[in-house]
Short mmCIF file of C-alpha atoms and ligand atoms in Angstrom, two decimals:
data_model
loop_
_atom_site.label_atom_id
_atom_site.label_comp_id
_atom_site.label_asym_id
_atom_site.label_seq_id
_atom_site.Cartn_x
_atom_site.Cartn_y
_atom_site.Cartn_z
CA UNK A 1 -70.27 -5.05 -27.45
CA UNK A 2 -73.51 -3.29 -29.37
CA UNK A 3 -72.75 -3.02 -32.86
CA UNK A 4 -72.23 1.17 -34.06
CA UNK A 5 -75.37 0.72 -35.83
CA UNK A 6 -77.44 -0.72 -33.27
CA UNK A 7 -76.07 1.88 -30.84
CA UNK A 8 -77.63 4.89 -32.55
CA UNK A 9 -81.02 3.36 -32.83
CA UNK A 10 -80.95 1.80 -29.06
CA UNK A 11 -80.06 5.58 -28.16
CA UNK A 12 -82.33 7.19 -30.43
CA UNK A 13 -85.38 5.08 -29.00
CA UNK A 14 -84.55 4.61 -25.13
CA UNK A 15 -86.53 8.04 -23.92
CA UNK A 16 -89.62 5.97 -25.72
CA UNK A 17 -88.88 2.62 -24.11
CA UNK A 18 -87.60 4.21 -20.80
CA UNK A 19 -91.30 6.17 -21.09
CA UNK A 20 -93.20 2.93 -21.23
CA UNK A 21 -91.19 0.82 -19.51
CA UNK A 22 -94.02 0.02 -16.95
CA UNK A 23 -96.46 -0.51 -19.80
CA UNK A 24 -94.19 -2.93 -21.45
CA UNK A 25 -93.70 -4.66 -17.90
CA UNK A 26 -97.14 -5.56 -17.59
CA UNK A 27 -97.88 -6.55 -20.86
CA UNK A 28 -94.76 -8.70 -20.61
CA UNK A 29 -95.55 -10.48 -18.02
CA UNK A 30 -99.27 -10.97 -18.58
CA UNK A 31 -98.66 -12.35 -21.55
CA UNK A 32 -96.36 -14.71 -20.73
CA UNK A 33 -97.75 -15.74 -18.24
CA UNK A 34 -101.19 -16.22 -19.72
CA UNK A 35 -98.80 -18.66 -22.11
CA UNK A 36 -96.58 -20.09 -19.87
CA UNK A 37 -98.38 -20.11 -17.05
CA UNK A 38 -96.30 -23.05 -15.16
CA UNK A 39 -93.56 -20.71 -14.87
CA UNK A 40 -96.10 -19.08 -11.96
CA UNK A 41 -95.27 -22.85 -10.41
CA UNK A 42 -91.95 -23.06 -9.64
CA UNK A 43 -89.96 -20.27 -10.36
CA UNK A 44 -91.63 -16.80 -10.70
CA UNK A 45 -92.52 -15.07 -7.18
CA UNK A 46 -96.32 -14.44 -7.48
CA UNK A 47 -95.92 -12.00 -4.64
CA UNK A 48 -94.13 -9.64 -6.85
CA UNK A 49 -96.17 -10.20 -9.92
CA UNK A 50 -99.08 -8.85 -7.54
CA UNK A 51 -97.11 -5.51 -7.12
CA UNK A 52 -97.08 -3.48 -9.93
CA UNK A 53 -93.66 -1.65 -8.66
CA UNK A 54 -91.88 -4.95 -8.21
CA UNK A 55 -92.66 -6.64 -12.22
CA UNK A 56 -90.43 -3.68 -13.08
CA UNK A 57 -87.19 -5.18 -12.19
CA UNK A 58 -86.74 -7.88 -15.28
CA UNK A 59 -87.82 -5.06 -18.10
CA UNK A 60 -86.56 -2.53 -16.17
CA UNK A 61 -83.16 -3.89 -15.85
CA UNK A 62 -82.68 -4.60 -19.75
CA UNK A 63 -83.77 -0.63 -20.30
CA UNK A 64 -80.87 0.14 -17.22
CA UNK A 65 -78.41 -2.49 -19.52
CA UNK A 66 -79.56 -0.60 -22.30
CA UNK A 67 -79.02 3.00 -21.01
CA UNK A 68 -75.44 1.55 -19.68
CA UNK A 69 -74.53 0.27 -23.27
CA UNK A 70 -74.93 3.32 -24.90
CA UNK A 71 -72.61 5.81 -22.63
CA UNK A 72 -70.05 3.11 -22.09
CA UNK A 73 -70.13 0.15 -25.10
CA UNK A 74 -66.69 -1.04 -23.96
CA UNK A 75 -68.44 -2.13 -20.55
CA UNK A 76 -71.16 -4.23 -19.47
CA UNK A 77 -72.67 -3.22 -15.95
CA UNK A 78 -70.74 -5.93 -13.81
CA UNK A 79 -72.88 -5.56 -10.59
CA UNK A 80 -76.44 -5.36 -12.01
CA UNK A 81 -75.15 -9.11 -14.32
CA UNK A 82 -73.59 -10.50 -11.35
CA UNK A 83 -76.45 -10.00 -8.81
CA UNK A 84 -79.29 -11.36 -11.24
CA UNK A 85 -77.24 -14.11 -12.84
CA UNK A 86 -77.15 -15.25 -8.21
CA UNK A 87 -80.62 -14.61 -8.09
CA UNK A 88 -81.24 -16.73 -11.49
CA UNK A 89 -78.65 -19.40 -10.30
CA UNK A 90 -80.26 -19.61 -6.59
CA UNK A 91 -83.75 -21.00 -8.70
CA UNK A 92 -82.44 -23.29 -11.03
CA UNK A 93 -82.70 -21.40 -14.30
CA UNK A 94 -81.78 -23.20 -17.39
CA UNK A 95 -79.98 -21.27 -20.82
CA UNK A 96 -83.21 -22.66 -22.82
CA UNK A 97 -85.23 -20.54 -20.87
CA UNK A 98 -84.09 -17.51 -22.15
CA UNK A 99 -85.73 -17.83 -25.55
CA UNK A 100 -89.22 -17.84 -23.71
CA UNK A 101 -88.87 -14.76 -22.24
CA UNK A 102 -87.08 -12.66 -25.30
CA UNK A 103 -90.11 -13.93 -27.25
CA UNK A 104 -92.61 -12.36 -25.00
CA UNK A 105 -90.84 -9.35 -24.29
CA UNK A 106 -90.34 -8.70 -28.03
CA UNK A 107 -93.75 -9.42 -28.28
CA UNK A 108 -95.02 -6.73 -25.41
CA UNK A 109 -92.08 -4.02 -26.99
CA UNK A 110 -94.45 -4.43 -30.37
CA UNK A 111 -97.83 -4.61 -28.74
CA UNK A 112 -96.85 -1.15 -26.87
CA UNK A 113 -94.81 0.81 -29.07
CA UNK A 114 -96.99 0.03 -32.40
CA UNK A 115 -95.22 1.42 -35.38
CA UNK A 116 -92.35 3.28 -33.67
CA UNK A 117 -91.06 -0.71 -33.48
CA UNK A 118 -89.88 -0.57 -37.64
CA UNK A 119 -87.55 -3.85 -38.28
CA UNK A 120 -84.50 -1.92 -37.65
CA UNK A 121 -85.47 -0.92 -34.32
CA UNK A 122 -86.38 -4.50 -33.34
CA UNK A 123 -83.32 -5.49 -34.44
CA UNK A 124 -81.46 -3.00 -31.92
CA UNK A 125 -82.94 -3.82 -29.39
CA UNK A 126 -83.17 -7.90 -30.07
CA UNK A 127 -79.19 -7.37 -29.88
CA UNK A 128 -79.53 -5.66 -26.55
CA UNK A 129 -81.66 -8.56 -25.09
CA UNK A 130 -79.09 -11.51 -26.78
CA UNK A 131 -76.25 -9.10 -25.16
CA UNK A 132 -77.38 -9.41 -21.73
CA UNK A 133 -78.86 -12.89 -22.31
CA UNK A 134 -75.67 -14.70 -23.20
CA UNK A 135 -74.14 -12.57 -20.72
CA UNK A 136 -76.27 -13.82 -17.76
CA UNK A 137 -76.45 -17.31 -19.18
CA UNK A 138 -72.21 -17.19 -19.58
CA UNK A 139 -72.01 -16.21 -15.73
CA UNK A 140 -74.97 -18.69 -14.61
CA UNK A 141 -72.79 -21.21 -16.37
CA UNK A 142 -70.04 -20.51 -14.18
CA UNK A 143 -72.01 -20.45 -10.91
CA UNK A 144 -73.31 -23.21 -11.27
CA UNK A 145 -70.52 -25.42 -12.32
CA UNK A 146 -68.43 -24.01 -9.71
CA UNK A 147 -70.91 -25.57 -7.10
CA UNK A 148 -70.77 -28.92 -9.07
CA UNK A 149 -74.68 -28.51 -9.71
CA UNK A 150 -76.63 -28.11 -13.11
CA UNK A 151 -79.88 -26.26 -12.92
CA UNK A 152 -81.90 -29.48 -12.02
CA UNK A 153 -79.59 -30.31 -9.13
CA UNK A 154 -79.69 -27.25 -7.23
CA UNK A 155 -82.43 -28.16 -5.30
CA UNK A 156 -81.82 -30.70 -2.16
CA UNK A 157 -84.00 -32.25 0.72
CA UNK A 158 -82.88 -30.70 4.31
CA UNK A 159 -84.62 -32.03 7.47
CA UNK A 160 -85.06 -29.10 10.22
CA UNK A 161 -83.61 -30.28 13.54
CA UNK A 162 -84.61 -27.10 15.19
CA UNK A 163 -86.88 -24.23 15.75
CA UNK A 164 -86.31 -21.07 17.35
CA UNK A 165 -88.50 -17.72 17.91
CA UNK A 166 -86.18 -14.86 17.62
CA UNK A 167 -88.83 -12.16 18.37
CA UNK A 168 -92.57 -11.84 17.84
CA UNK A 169 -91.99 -11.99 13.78
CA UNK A 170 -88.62 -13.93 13.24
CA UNK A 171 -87.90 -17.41 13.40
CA UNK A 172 -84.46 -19.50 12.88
CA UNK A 173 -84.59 -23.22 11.56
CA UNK A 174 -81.43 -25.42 12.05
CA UNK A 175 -81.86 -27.95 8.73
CA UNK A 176 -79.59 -31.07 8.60
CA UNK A 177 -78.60 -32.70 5.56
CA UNK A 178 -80.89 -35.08 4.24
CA UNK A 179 -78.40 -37.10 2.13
CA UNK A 180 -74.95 -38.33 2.21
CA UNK A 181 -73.64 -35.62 -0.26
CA UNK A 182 -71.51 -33.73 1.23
CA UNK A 183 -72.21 -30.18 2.20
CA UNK A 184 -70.21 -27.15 0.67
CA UNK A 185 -69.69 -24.01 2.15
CA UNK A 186 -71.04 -21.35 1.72
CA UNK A 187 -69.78 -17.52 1.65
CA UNK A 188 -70.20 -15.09 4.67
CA UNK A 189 -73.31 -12.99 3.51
CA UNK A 190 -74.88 -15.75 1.15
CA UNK A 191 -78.54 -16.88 0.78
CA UNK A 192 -80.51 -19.88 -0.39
CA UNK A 193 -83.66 -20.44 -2.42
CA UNK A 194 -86.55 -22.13 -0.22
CA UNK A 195 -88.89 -23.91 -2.54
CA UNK A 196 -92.70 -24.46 -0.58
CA UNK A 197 -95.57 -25.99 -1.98
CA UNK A 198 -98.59 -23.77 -1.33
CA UNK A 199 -102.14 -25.07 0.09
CA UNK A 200 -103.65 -24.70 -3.38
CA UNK A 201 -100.66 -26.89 -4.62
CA UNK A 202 -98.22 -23.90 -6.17
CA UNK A 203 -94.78 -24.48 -5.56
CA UNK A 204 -92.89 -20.84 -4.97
CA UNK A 205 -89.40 -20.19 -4.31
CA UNK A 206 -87.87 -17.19 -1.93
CA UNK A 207 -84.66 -16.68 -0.77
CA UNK A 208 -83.29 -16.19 2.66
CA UNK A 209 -80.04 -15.69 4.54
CA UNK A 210 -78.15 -18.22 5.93
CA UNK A 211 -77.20 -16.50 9.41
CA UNK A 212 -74.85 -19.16 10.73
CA UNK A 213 -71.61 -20.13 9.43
CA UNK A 214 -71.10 -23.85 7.94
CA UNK A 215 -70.55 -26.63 9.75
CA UNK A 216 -70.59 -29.18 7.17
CA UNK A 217 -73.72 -30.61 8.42
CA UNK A 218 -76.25 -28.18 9.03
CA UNK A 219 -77.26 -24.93 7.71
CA UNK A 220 -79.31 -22.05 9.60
CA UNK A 221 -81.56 -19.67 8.11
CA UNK A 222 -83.95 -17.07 9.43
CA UNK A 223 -87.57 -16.29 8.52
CA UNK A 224 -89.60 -13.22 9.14
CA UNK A 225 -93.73 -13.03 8.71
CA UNK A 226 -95.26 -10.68 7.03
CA UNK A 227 -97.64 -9.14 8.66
CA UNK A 228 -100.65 -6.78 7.21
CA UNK A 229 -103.36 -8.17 4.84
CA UNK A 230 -103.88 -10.74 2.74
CA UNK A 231 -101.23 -9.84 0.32
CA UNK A 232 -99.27 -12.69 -1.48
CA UNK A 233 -96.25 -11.02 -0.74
CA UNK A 234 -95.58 -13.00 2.50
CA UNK A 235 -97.71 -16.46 1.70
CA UNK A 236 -94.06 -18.27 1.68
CA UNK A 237 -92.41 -16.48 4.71
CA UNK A 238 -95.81 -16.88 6.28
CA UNK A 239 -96.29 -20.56 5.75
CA UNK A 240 -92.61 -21.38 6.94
CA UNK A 241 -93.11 -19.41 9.77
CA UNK A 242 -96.69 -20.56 11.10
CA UNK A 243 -96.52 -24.35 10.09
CA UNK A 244 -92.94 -25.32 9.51
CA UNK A 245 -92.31 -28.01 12.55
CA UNK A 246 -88.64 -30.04 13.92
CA UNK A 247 -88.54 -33.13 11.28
CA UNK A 248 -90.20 -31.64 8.37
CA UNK A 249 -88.11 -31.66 5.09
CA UNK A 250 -87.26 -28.49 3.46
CA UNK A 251 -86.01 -27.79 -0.06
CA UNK A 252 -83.21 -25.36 -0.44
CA UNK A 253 -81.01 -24.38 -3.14
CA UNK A 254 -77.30 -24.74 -2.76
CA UNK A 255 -76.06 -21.02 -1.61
CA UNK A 256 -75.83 -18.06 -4.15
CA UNK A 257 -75.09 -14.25 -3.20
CA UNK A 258 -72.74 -11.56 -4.58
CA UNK A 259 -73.04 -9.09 -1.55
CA UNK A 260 -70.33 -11.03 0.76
CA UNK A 261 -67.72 -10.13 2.75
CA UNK A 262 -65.03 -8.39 1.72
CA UNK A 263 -62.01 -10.26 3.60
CA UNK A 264 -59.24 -8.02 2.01
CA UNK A 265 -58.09 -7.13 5.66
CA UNK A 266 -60.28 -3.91 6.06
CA UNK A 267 -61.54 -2.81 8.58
CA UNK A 268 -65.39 -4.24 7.94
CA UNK A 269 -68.59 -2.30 9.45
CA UNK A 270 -72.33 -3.73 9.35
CA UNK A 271 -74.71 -1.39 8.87
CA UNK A 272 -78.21 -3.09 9.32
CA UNK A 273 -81.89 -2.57 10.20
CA UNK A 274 -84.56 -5.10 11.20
CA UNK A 275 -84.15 -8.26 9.11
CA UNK A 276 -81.58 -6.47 7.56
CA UNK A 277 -79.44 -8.41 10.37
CA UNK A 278 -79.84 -11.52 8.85
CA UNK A 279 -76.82 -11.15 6.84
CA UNK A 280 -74.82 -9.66 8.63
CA UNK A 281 -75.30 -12.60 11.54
CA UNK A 282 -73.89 -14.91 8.75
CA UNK A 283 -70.69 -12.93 8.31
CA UNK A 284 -70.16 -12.33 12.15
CA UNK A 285 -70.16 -16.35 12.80
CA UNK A 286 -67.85 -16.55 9.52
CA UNK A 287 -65.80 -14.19 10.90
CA UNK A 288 -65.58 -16.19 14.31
CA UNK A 289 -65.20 -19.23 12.61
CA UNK A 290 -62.36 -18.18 10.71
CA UNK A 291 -60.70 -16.89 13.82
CA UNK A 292 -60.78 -13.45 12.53
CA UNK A 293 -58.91 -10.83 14.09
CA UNK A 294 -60.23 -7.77 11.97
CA UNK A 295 -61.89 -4.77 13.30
CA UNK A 296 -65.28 -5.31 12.61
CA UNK A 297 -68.22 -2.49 14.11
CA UNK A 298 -72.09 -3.03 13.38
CA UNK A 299 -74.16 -0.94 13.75
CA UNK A 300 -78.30 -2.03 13.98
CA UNK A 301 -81.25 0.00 14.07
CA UNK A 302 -84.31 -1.86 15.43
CA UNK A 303 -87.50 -1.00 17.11
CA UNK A 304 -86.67 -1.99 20.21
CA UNK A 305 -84.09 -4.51 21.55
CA UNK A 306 -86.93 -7.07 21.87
CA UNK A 307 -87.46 -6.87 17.75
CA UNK A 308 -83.78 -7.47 17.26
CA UNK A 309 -83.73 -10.70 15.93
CA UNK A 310 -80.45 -12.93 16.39
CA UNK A 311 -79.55 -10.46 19.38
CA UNK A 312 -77.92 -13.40 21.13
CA UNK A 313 -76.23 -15.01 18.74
CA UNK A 314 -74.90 -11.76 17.16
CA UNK A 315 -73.62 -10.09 20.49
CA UNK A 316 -72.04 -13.17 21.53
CA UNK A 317 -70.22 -13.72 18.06
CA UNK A 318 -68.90 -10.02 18.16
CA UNK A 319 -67.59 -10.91 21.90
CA UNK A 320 -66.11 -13.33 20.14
CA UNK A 321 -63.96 -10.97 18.06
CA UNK A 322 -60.92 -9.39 19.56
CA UNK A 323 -61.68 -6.27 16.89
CA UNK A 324 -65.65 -6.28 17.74
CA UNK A 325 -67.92 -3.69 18.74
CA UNK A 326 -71.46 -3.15 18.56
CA UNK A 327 -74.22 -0.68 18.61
CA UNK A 328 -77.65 -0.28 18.64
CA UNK A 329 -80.36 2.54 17.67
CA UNK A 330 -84.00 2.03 18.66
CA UNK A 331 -86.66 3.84 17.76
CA UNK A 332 -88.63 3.40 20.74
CA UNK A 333 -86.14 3.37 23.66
CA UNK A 334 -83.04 2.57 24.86
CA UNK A 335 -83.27 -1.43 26.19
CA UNK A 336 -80.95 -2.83 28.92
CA UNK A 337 -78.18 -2.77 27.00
CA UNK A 338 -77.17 -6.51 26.02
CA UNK A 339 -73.48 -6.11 26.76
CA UNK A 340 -73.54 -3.67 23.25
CA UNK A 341 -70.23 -0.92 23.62
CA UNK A 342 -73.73 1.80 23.12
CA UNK A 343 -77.19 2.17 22.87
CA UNK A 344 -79.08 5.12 21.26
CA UNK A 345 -82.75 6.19 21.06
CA UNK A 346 -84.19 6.91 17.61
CA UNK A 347 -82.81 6.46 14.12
CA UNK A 348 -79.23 5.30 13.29
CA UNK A 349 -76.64 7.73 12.86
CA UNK A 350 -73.14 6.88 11.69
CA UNK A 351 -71.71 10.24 13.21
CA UNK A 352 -72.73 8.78 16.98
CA UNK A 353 -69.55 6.23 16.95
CA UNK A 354 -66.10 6.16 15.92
CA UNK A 355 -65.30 4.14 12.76
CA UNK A 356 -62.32 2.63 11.59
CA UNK A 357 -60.28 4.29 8.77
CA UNK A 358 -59.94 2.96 5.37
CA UNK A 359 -63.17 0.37 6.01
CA UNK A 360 -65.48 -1.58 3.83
CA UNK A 361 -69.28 -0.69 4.65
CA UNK A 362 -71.70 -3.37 4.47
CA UNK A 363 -75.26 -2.16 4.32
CA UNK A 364 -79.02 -4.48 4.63
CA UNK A 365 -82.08 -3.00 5.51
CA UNK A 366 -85.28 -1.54 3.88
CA UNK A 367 -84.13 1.02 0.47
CA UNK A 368 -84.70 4.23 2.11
CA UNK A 369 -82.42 3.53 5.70
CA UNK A 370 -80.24 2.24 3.03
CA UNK A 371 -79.98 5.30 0.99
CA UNK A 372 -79.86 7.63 4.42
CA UNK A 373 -77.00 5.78 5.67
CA UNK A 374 -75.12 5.50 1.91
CA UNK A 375 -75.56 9.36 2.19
CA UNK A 376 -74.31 9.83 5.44
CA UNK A 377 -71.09 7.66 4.58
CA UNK A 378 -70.36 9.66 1.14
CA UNK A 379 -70.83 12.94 2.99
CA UNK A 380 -68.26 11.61 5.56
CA UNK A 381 -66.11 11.24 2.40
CA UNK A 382 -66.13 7.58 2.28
CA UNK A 383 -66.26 6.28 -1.44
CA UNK A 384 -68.77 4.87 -3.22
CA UNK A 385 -66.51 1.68 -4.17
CA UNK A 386 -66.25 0.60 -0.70
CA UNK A 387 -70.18 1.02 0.25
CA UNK A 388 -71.78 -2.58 -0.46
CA UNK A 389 -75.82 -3.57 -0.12
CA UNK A 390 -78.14 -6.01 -0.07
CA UNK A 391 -81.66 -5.77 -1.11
CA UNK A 392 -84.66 -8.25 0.12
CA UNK A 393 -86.50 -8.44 -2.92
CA UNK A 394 -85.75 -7.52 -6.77
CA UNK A 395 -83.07 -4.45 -6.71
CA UNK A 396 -84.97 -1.51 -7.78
CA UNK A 397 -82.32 1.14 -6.12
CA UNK A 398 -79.61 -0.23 -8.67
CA UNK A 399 -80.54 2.15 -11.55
CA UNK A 400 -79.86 5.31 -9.67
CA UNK A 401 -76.86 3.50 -7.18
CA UNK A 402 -74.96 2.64 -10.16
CA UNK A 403 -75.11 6.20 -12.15
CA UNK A 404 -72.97 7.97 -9.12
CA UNK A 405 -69.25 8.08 -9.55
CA UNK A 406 -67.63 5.23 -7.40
C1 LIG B 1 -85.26 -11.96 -11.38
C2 LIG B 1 -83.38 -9.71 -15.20
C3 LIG B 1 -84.20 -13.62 -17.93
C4 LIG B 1 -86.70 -15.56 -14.28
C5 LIG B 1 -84.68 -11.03 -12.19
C6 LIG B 1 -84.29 -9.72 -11.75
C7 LIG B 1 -83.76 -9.08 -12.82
C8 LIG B 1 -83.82 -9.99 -13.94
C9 LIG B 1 -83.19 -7.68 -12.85
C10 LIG B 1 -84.44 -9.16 -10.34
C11 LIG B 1 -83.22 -9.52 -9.55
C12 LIG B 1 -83.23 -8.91 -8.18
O1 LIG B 1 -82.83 -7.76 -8.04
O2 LIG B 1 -83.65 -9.59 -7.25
C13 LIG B 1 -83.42 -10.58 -16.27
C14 LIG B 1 -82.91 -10.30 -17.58
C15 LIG B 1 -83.14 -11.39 -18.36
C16 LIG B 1 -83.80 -12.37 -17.51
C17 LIG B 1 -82.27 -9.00 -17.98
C18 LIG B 1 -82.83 -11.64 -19.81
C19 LIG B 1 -81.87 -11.03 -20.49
C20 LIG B 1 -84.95 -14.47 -17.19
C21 LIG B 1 -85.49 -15.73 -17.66
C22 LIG B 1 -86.24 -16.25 -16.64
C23 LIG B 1 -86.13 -15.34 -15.52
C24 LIG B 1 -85.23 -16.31 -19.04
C25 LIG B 1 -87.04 -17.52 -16.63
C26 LIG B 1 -87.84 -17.88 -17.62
C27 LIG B 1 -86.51 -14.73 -13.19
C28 LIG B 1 -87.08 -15.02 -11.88
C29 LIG B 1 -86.63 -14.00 -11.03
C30 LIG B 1 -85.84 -13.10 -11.86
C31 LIG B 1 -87.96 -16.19 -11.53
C32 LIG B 1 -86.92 -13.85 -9.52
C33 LIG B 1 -87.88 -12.76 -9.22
C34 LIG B 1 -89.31 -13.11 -9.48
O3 LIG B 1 -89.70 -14.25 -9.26
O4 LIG B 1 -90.06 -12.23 -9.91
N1 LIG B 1 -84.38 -11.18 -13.52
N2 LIG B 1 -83.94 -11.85 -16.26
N3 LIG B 1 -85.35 -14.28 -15.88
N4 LIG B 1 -85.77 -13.59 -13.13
FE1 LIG B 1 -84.76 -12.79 -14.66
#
């Protein structure tokens, strides 16, 4: 908990911080990186460094901690912890690493703020950092131990057995294990880190969702390419995509991922749009795998029925389900139908179908669909507790998520 004294001055000074948080970001990171720079090889996504929007989320998040401190001490934002200490955990980070970054964030809170930064105020906010730190480090701990790894054995050697276009942009490898360890399972809506070694010899780390339930042998995972530019933002989706062959190796992290299933017996509807799918194709073949009898309803929004990636094996895994049903929006016309229970044209709209009472919503897509369809479900006078998301890409929708009433 932050001390009474601390308290006052983290209050008294967040409007400044909050103010210059993107500042502070920049400097951050530049910095650090300009002294560290092998943590650009490794473990830091270069594609987000390159988008000034994106290097928000690490600064941003401690100024959200911060903000969350202050109007509730007693409490330390569970969600916001729990999805970075996944994200953290899915690349192998390591307690020791911490100091690194507090120094050069300290330093970047100095270099912006000049004087306002007096030794008390450092202080304040050095507790805030520790705060969060030992809290991320305490669950990473925990994560990781309850996977058997440590941070240097997260990483194993997975030989892809198959190759699959899904559509135009989206393509499914099949990887078998490598080794003889064996091969624990994962949850229904979990990812893993892929770790690629660039052309100019950078290794870079992404994560994708594993879209096919465990067979303790193989895992599946699903790629889509980036299209548009130059950009680094899709050099590792890109490279998987165009080069990745049947009997290459592939380095993935053992699977991380707070946004799974909830299997409390509720009634459970998808919500996705475009690669949004992925995880929910991971929970359907979970669900079928378990033998599931729940009511389960997704709902997808896609182009068209021939961008829907994982059509097959999603429609045949809600067949599967004596409680499944399916629909589909597209924004450019109807398609033949694919055995879905209804197909609409344009954009998705929970009000078009009947759902289940008393449900859990599960919702992956880009921010805004998310945000339309959160909307939609709170207006129907579903609460905010039982509306869960996943974001591709560092969580900048969090802040404002988590200040509604759940
Ligand atoms: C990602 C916060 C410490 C490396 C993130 C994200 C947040 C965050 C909010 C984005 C998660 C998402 O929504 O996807 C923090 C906080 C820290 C901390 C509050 C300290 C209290 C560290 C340290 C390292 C690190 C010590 C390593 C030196 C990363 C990396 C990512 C990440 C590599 C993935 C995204 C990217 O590559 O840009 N962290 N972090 N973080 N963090 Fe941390």
């Amino acid at each position: 908990m932050l001390s009474t004294r601390s308290r006052a001055v983290v209050e008294a000074t967040l409007p400044t911080v909050g103010a210059h948080i993107e500042q502070i970001a920049t400097r951050f990171y530049d910095h650090m990186f300009t002294e560290r720079p092998e943590l650009l090889d490794g473990l830091f996504n270069r594609g987000n460094q390159a988008s000034g929007t994106q290097r928000l989320a690490l600064a941003g998040s401690i100024a959200h901690f911060a903000q969350a401190l202050v109007a509730t001490p007693e409490q330390l934002p569970e969600r916001l912890l729990s999805r970075v200490a996944h994200k953290h955990a899915s690349l192998g980070l390591r307690a020791d690493q911490y100091g690194i970054v507090h120094e050069h964030l300290m330093w970047a809170i100095v270099d912006v703020l000049g004087d306002a930064v007096t030794p008390e105020v450092a202080a304040a906010w050095d507790e805030v950092y520790w705060l969060m730190a030992y809290a991320l480090i305490h669950q990473e701990r925990g994560l990781y131990s309850a996977r058997g790894v440590t941070p240097e054995t997260v990483w194993r050697e997975w030989e892809v057995v198959e190759r699959r276009d899904e559509t135009a942009d989206v393509v499914t490898f099949v990887v078998r294990r490598a080794d003889r360890r064996s091969v624990r399972t994962s949850l229904p809506g979990q990812y893993v880190s892929v770790l690629v070694t660039l052309p100019d010899g950078t290794r870079q780390p992404r994560q994708y969702s594993l879209t096919r339930a465990d067979d303790g042998e193989h895992r599946q995972l699903s790629v889509k390419r980036v299209r548009g530019g130059d950009t680094p933002d899709g050099e590792v989706s890109n490279l998987l995509c165009d080069t990745v062959q049947v009997g290459d190796r592939l380095t993935l992290s053992v699977p991380f991922g707070d946004a799974v299933l909830d299997e409390s017996g509720r009634p459970v509807v998808l919500v996705s749009a475009g690669i949004g799918i992925t995880p929910m194709a991971g929970m359907l073949s979970h669900l079928v795998a378990a033998g599931s009898d729940l009511s389960v309803t997704l709902l997808h929004a896609d182009l068209d029925e021939a961008s829907f990636a994982l059509r097959h094996q999603v429609l045949a895994d809600v067949r599967a389900l004596p409680g499944g049903r399916a629909y589909a929006w597209y924004e450019r016309g109807e398609g033949d139908g694919l055995g879905l229970d209804g197909v609409f044209p344009g954009w998705l709209d929970v009000d078009a179908v009947e759902l289940p009472a008393g449900a859990t919503y599960h919702l992956c897509g880009p921010i805004p669909f998310m945000r339309a369809v959160r909307e939609q479900l709170l207006t129907r006078g579903v609460p905010a507790r039982d509306v869960q998301y996943e974001v591709f890409g560092p969580d900048l929708w969090q802040a404002d998520a988590a200040t509604e009433a759940s």
